């Protein structure tokens, strides 16, 4: 093969070299002579034949006003050598000003006596089984030092059970379905309207939960359960009652009672006693029967009867399946009855019996809804 047929050598490729950038200085801006005023923005347009308005330029202020600072002065910490210095109140300066808790928690002392956990010790204390110097104390955070702490020998956590409270709600209070506001002070039930009643703007009605206190416990309670502070915690109310009505309201800690009142509410019978004005004959209840039979109203099953009658006042008994606020007032309106008072006396098989208005009692073990 001849040398003339050989291929020429391959050129070597190198990295391209960029041309250097030339920086061009910006053109100087034309400066405005100091005598010319600065233009005013957002000025209204000038129409033909109208004089050009005059807008004065910025006025010069004294040098002292321009140098004034609007920054707030920095406050330093007061020193002892300052005139009028008052030392802060501390335990070192005034030993009686700041109290110091001495001793140990009652729950810790019970842990040492019983040899149990902290949770169990708190349950013994809240159950009313612990005494300090012979007095029952129900606060686990109570401080003890040299006091005598004793635990009931028959104390058992199996005796701690949930309770159910039966309240005879006075008229003019809510049914307690809403939680009680702890920041709001308790209010008494409003007095009945009359000639001497005070006039003015009416506030919200008091909550029935404010009546659940040890002072309002019925002294003739057949349940014979010792009242404890824990009995007023985590209470639930699920059955409604009109604010203007009085009678039986249930508050419970037991989940079984809550389930019974919620699931079987539609088939549970509620008995009301309604006081109406004037004498009522049995024939006067016919409009109520017509309203109950009317399919367009879709009303629940109701039994109505006259309990007692006199020329001044009559009592009518209503037995209704389920809780239906406003139904009794509607049926009385169909018969043109003027309601004087309404009271719920029974829910299922639990009655209010002789419980006074504004007081409560425990639900006994033998009572069932």
Coordinates of C-alpha atoms in Angstrom, one line a residue:
X1 CA 0.0 0.0 0.0
X2 CA 1.4 3.3 -1.0
X3 CA 2.1 6.2 1.4
X4 CA -0.1 8.5 -0.7
X5 CA -3.2 6.6 0.3
X6 CA -2.6 7.1 4.1
X7 CA -5.1 9.2 6.0
X8 CA -4.1 12.6 7.3
X9 CA -3.6 12.9 11.1
X10 CA -6.7 13.6 13.2
X11 CA -6.9 17.2 14.5
X12 CA -6.7 17.6 18.2
X13 CA -9.9 19.2 19.7
X14 CA -9.4 21.7 22.5
X15 CA -11.7 23.5 24.8
X16 CA -13.1 26.7 23.2
X17 CA -11.9 29.9 24.7
X18 CA -14.6 32.5 25.5
X19 CA -14.0 36.1 24.7
X20 CA -13.5 38.4 27.7
X21 CA -16.5 40.4 28.7
X22 CA -16.2 44.2 28.4
X23 CA -17.9 46.2 31.1
X24 CA -19.7 49.3 30.0
X25 CA -20.1 52.0 32.6
X26 CA -23.7 53.3 32.9
X27 CA -24.5 56.8 31.6
X28 CA -24.7 59.4 34.3
X29 CA -28.2 60.6 35.1
X30 CA -29.0 64.2 34.5
X31 CA -29.2 66.0 37.7
X32 CA -32.0 68.4 38.4
X33 CA -31.0 71.9 39.5
X34 CA -31.6 72.4 43.3
X35 CA -34.0 75.4 42.6
X36 CA -36.5 73.2 40.7
X37 CA -39.2 71.8 43.0
X38 CA -39.7 68.0 43.1
X39 CA -42.7 66.8 41.1
X40 CA -45.9 66.0 42.9
X41 CA -47.4 62.6 42.3
X42 CA -51.1 61.8 41.9
X43 CA -52.0 65.3 41.0
X44 CA -55.4 66.0 39.3
X45 CA -55.3 66.8 35.6
X46 CA -55.5 70.4 34.5
X47 CA -58.2 71.2 32.0
X48 CA -58.1 73.8 29.3
X49 CA -58.8 77.3 30.5
X50 CA -58.2 76.4 34.1
X51 CA -55.5 77.9 36.2
X52 CA -52.6 75.6 37.0
X53 CA -52.8 74.8 40.7
X54 CA -49.9 75.5 42.9
X55 CA -48.3 72.7 45.0
X56 CA -45.6 74.0 47.3
X57 CA -42.5 72.0 47.6
X58 CA -41.1 70.5 50.8
X59 CA -40.6 73.1 53.5
X60 CA -37.3 73.2 55.3
X61 CA -37.5 72.4 59.0
X62 CA -35.1 73.4 61.7
X63 CA -32.1 71.1 62.2
X64 CA -33.2 70.3 65.7
X65 CA -36.6 68.9 64.6
X66 CA -34.9 66.7 62.0
X67 CA -32.4 65.2 64.5
X68 CA -35.1 64.3 67.1
X69 CA -35.5 60.5 67.5
X70 CA -38.8 58.8 68.1
X71 CA -37.2 55.7 69.6
X72 CA -38.3 55.0 73.2
X73 CA -35.6 55.4 75.8
X74 CA -34.1 52.2 77.1
X75 CA -35.0 51.5 80.7
X76 CA -32.2 50.0 82.8
X77 CA -32.6 47.8 85.8
X78 CA -33.0 49.8 89.1
X79 CA -30.0 49.7 91.4
X80 CA -29.7 49.8 95.1
X81 CA -28.0 53.2 95.2
X82 CA -30.9 54.8 93.2
X83 CA -33.1 57.1 95.3
X84 CA -36.5 55.5 96.2
X85 CA -35.2 52.0 95.5
X86 CA -37.6 49.3 96.9
X87 CA -36.2 45.7 97.1
X88 CA -38.5 43.0 95.5
X89 CA -40.5 40.8 97.8
X90 CA -38.6 37.5 98.2
X91 CA -38.4 34.7 100.7
X92 CA -35.0 36.0 101.8
X93 CA -36.2 39.5 102.5
X94 CA -39.7 38.7 103.9
X95 CA -39.9 35.1 105.1
X96 CA -43.7 35.3 105.7
X97 CA -44.6 36.8 102.3
X98 CA -44.0 33.7 100.2
X99 CA -45.4 30.5 101.8
X100 CA -43.3 27.4 101.4
X101 CA -45.0 24.0 101.4
X102 CA -43.5 21.7 104.0
X103 CA -43.8 18.0 104.4
X104 CA -44.6 15.4 101.7
X105 CA -47.6 14.5 99.7
X106 CA -50.3 12.4 101.3
X107 CA -50.2 10.0 98.4
X108 CA -46.5 9.4 99.0
X109 CA -47.2 8.6 102.7
X110 CA -49.9 6.2 101.7
X111 CA -47.5 4.5 99.3
X112 CA -45.2 3.9 102.2
X113 CA -47.9 2.6 104.5
X114 CA -49.7 0.3 102.0
X115 CA -46.8 -0.6 99.8
X116 CA -48.7 0.2 96.6
X117 CA -48.3 2.3 93.5
X118 CA -48.9 6.0 93.3
X119 CA -52.1 5.5 91.3
X120 CA -53.5 3.1 93.8
X121 CA -52.6 5.4 96.7
X122 CA -54.5 8.3 95.0
X123 CA -57.5 6.0 94.6
X124 CA -57.5 5.0 98.3
X125 CA -57.4 8.7 99.2
X126 CA -60.2 9.7 96.8
X127 CA -62.2 6.8 98.0
X128 CA -62.3 8.3 101.5
X129 CA -60.2 5.5 103.2
X130 CA -57.4 7.8 104.5
X131 CA -57.6 10.0 107.6
X132 CA -55.2 12.6 108.8
X133 CA -55.4 13.1 112.6
X134 CA -58.8 11.4 112.5
X135 CA -60.2 13.6 109.7
X136 CA -60.9 12.1 106.2
X137 CA -58.8 13.9 103.5
X138 CA -59.7 13.3 99.9
X139 CA -56.9 15.3 98.2
X140 CA -53.8 13.3 97.2
X141 CA -51.8 16.5 97.0
X142 CA -52.4 17.3 100.7
X143 CA -49.2 17.9 102.6
X144 CA -48.4 16.0 105.8
X145 CA -45.4 16.3 108.1
X146 CA -45.9 15.1 111.7
X147 CA -49.6 14.3 111.4
X148 CA -50.9 10.8 112.0
X149 CA -52.0 9.2 108.7
X150 CA -54.1 6.1 109.0
X151 CA -55.6 3.8 106.3
X152 CA -58.9 2.0 106.8
X153 CA -58.2 -1.7 107.5
X154 CA -61.2 -2.7 105.4
X155 CA -60.2 -0.4 102.5
X156 CA -60.5 -2.1 99.1
X157 CA -60.4 -0.7 95.6
X158 CA -63.2 -3.1 94.6
X159 CA -65.6 -1.0 96.7
X160 CA -65.0 2.0 94.4
X161 CA -67.9 2.1 92.0
X162 CA -69.6 4.7 89.8
X163 CA -72.7 6.5 91.1
X164 CA -75.9 7.9 89.6
X165 CA -77.5 11.0 91.0
X166 CA -81.3 11.8 90.9
X167 CA -82.0 15.5 91.0
X168 CA -85.4 17.2 91.5
X169 CA -84.8 20.2 89.2
X170 CA -86.5 23.4 90.1
X171 CA -88.3 25.4 87.4
X172 CA -86.3 28.1 85.6
X173 CA -83.0 26.1 85.5
X174 CA -81.5 24.2 82.6
X175 CA -81.5 20.4 82.5
X176 CA -77.7 20.2 82.9
X177 CA -76.8 18.7 79.5
X178 CA -74.2 21.4 79.1
X179 CA -71.1 21.4 81.3
X180 CA -70.9 23.9 84.1
X181 CA -68.6 26.9 83.5
X182 CA -66.1 26.9 86.4
X183 CA -65.2 30.6 85.8
X184 CA -68.8 31.7 86.2
X185 CA -70.1 31.9 89.8
X186 CA -73.2 29.8 90.5
X187 CA -76.6 31.6 90.3
X188 CA -79.7 30.9 92.2
X189 CA -82.9 29.9 90.5
X190 CA -84.9 32.9 89.3
X191 CA -88.0 33.7 91.4
X192 CA -91.5 33.2 90.1
X193 CA -93.0 36.1 88.1
X194 CA -95.3 38.3 90.2
X195 CA -96.3 41.8 91.0
X196 CA -93.2 42.3 93.1
X197 CA -90.7 40.8 90.7
X198 CA -87.8 42.9 89.7
X199 CA -87.8 44.3 86.1
X200 CA -84.8 44.4 83.9
X201 CA -82.8 42.4 81.4
X202 CA -82.9 38.7 82.2
X203 CA -79.6 36.8 82.2
X204 CA -79.2 33.2 81.2
X205 CA -80.9 30.6 83.4
X206 CA -78.7 28.8 86.0
X207 CA -77.4 25.4 85.3
X208 CA -78.9 22.4 87.2
X209 CA -75.4 21.1 87.8
X210 CA -74.7 23.9 90.3
X211 CA -77.2 22.2 92.6
X212 CA -75.0 19.0 92.8
X213 CA -73.3 19.9 96.1
X214 CA -73.0 18.1 99.4
X215 CA -75.2 20.7 101.0
X216 CA -78.1 19.8 98.7
X217 CA -77.9 16.1 99.5
X218 CA -81.3 14.7 100.8
X219 CA -80.9 13.7 104.4
X220 CA -83.4 10.9 104.0
X221 CA -81.6 9.3 101.1
X222 CA -82.4 5.5 101.2
X223 CA -79.2 4.5 99.4
X224 CA -77.0 5.3 102.4
X225 CA -73.9 6.0 100.4
X226 CA -71.2 8.2 101.9
X227 CA -70.8 11.4 99.9
X228 CA -67.4 11.9 98.4
X229 CA -65.9 14.6 96.2
X230 CA -65.2 12.2 93.4
X231 CA -69.0 11.6 93.1
X232 CA -69.4 15.0 91.4
X233 CA -66.7 14.4 88.7
X234 CA -67.4 13.1 85.2
X235 CA -71.2 13.3 85.5
X236 CA -73.2 12.9 82.2
X237 CA -76.8 13.9 81.5
X238 CA -78.5 12.6 78.4
X239 CA -82.3 13.2 78.9
X240 CA -83.7 16.6 78.2
X241 CA -86.2 18.5 80.2
X242 CA -87.7 21.9 79.5
X243 CA -86.3 24.9 81.4
X244 CA -89.7 25.9 82.7
X245 CA -90.5 22.4 84.0
X246 CA -89.4 20.8 87.2
X247 CA -88.8 17.2 88.2
X248 CA -86.5 14.3 87.6
X249 CA -83.1 14.7 86.0
X250 CA -80.4 12.0 85.9
X251 CA -76.7 12.5 86.3
X252 CA -74.5 9.4 86.1
X253 CA -70.9 8.2 86.1
X254 CA -71.9 4.6 85.1
X255 CA -71.5 3.8 81.4
X256 CA -74.2 1.2 81.7
X257 CA -76.7 3.7 82.9
X258 CA -75.7 6.1 80.1
X259 CA -76.1 3.3 77.5
X260 CA -79.5 2.4 78.9
X261 CA -80.8 6.0 78.8
X262 CA -79.5 6.6 75.3
X263 CA -80.4 3.3 73.5
X264 CA -83.7 2.6 75.2
X265 CA -84.8 6.2 75.4
X266 CA -87.4 5.8 72.6
X267 CA -89.2 3.0 74.5
X268 CA -88.8 4.3 78.0
X269 CA -92.0 5.8 79.5
X270 CA -91.8 9.3 80.9
X271 CA -94.6 10.4 83.2
X272 CA -95.5 14.1 83.7
X273 CA -98.0 15.8 86.0
X274 CA -99.3 19.1 84.6
X275 CA -101.2 21.6 86.6
X276 CA -103.7 23.6 84.5
X277 CA -106.1 26.4 85.4
X278 CA -109.8 25.6 86.1
X279 CA -111.7 22.4 86.2
X280 CA -111.2 19.8 83.5
X281 CA -113.8 17.2 82.6
X282 CA -112.8 13.9 80.9
X283 CA -114.5 15.2 77.7
X284 CA -112.1 18.1 77.5
X285 CA -109.3 15.7 76.6
X286 CA -110.9 14.7 73.2
X287 CA -109.0 17.4 71.2
X288 CA -105.8 15.8 72.5
X289 CA -107.0 12.4 71.4
X290 CA -107.8 13.8 67.9
X291 CA -104.3 15.3 67.6
X292 CA -102.7 12.0 68.6
X293 CA -104.6 10.0 66.0
X294 CA -103.9 12.4 63.2
X295 CA -101.3 10.7 61.0
X296 CA -100.1 14.0 59.7
X297 CA -98.7 15.0 63.1
X298 CA -96.6 11.8 63.5
X299 CA -96.7 12.0 67.3
X300 CA -95.4 9.3 69.7
X301 CA -97.6 7.1 71.8
X302 CA -99.1 9.1 74.7
X303 CA -101.6 8.3 77.5
X304 CA -103.6 11.1 78.9
X305 CA -105.8 11.1 82.0
X306 CA -107.2 13.5 84.6
X307 CA -105.5 12.9 87.9
X308 CA -107.5 15.4 90.0
X309 CA -109.8 18.3 89.3
X310 CA -111.1 21.3 91.2
X311 CA -112.7 24.7 90.2
X312 CA -109.3 26.4 90.8
X313 CA -106.8 23.9 89.4
X314 CA -106.7 20.5 87.8
X315 CA -103.9 17.9 87.4
X316 CA -103.4 16.0 84.1
X317 CA -101.2 12.9 83.8
X318 CA -99.2 12.4 80.6
X319 CA -97.3 9.1 80.0
X320 CA -95.1 9.5 76.9
X321 CA -92.8 7.0 75.2
X322 CA -89.5 8.8 74.9
X323 CA -88.3 12.3 75.7
X324 CA -90.0 14.9 73.5
X325 CA -89.5 18.5 74.8
X326 CA -92.5 20.7 73.9
X327 CA -94.9 17.9 73.3
X328 CA -96.9 18.4 76.5
X329 CA -97.3 22.1 75.9
X330 CA -98.5 21.4 72.3
X331 CA -101.1 18.9 73.4
X332 CA -102.3 21.3 76.2
X333 CA -102.6 24.0 73.6
X334 CA -104.8 21.8 71.4
X335 CA -107.2 21.5 74.3
X336 CA -106.9 25.2 75.3
X337 CA -105.5 24.4 78.7
X338 CA -103.5 27.1 80.5
X339 CA -100.5 25.5 82.1
X340 CA -99.5 26.6 85.6
X341 CA -96.8 24.1 86.3
X342 CA -95.2 20.9 84.8
X343 CA -93.2 18.2 86.6
X344 CA -91.6 15.0 85.5
X345 CA -92.2 12.4 88.2
X346 CA -91.0 9.2 86.6
X347 CA -88.5 7.8 84.0
X348 CA -89.0 4.1 83.4
X349 CA -89.3 2.5 86.9
X350 CA -87.4 5.2 88.8
X351 CA -89.7 7.8 90.4
X352 CA -88.9 11.1 92.1
X353 CA -91.0 10.1 95.2
X354 CA -90.7 12.5 98.1
X355 CA -87.4 14.1 97.0
X356 CA -87.7 17.9 97.7
X357 CA -87.2 20.4 94.9
X358 CA -83.6 21.5 94.5
X359 CA -82.1 18.4 96.3
X360 CA -80.6 15.2 95.0
X361 CA -80.2 11.6 96.1
X362 CA -78.2 8.5 95.0
X363 CA -79.7 5.8 92.8
X364 CA -80.0 2.7 95.0
X365 CA -78.7 -0.7 93.9
X366 CA -82.2 -2.1 93.7
X367 CA -83.5 0.7 91.4
X368 CA -83.5 0.0 87.7
X369 CA -84.7 2.2 84.8

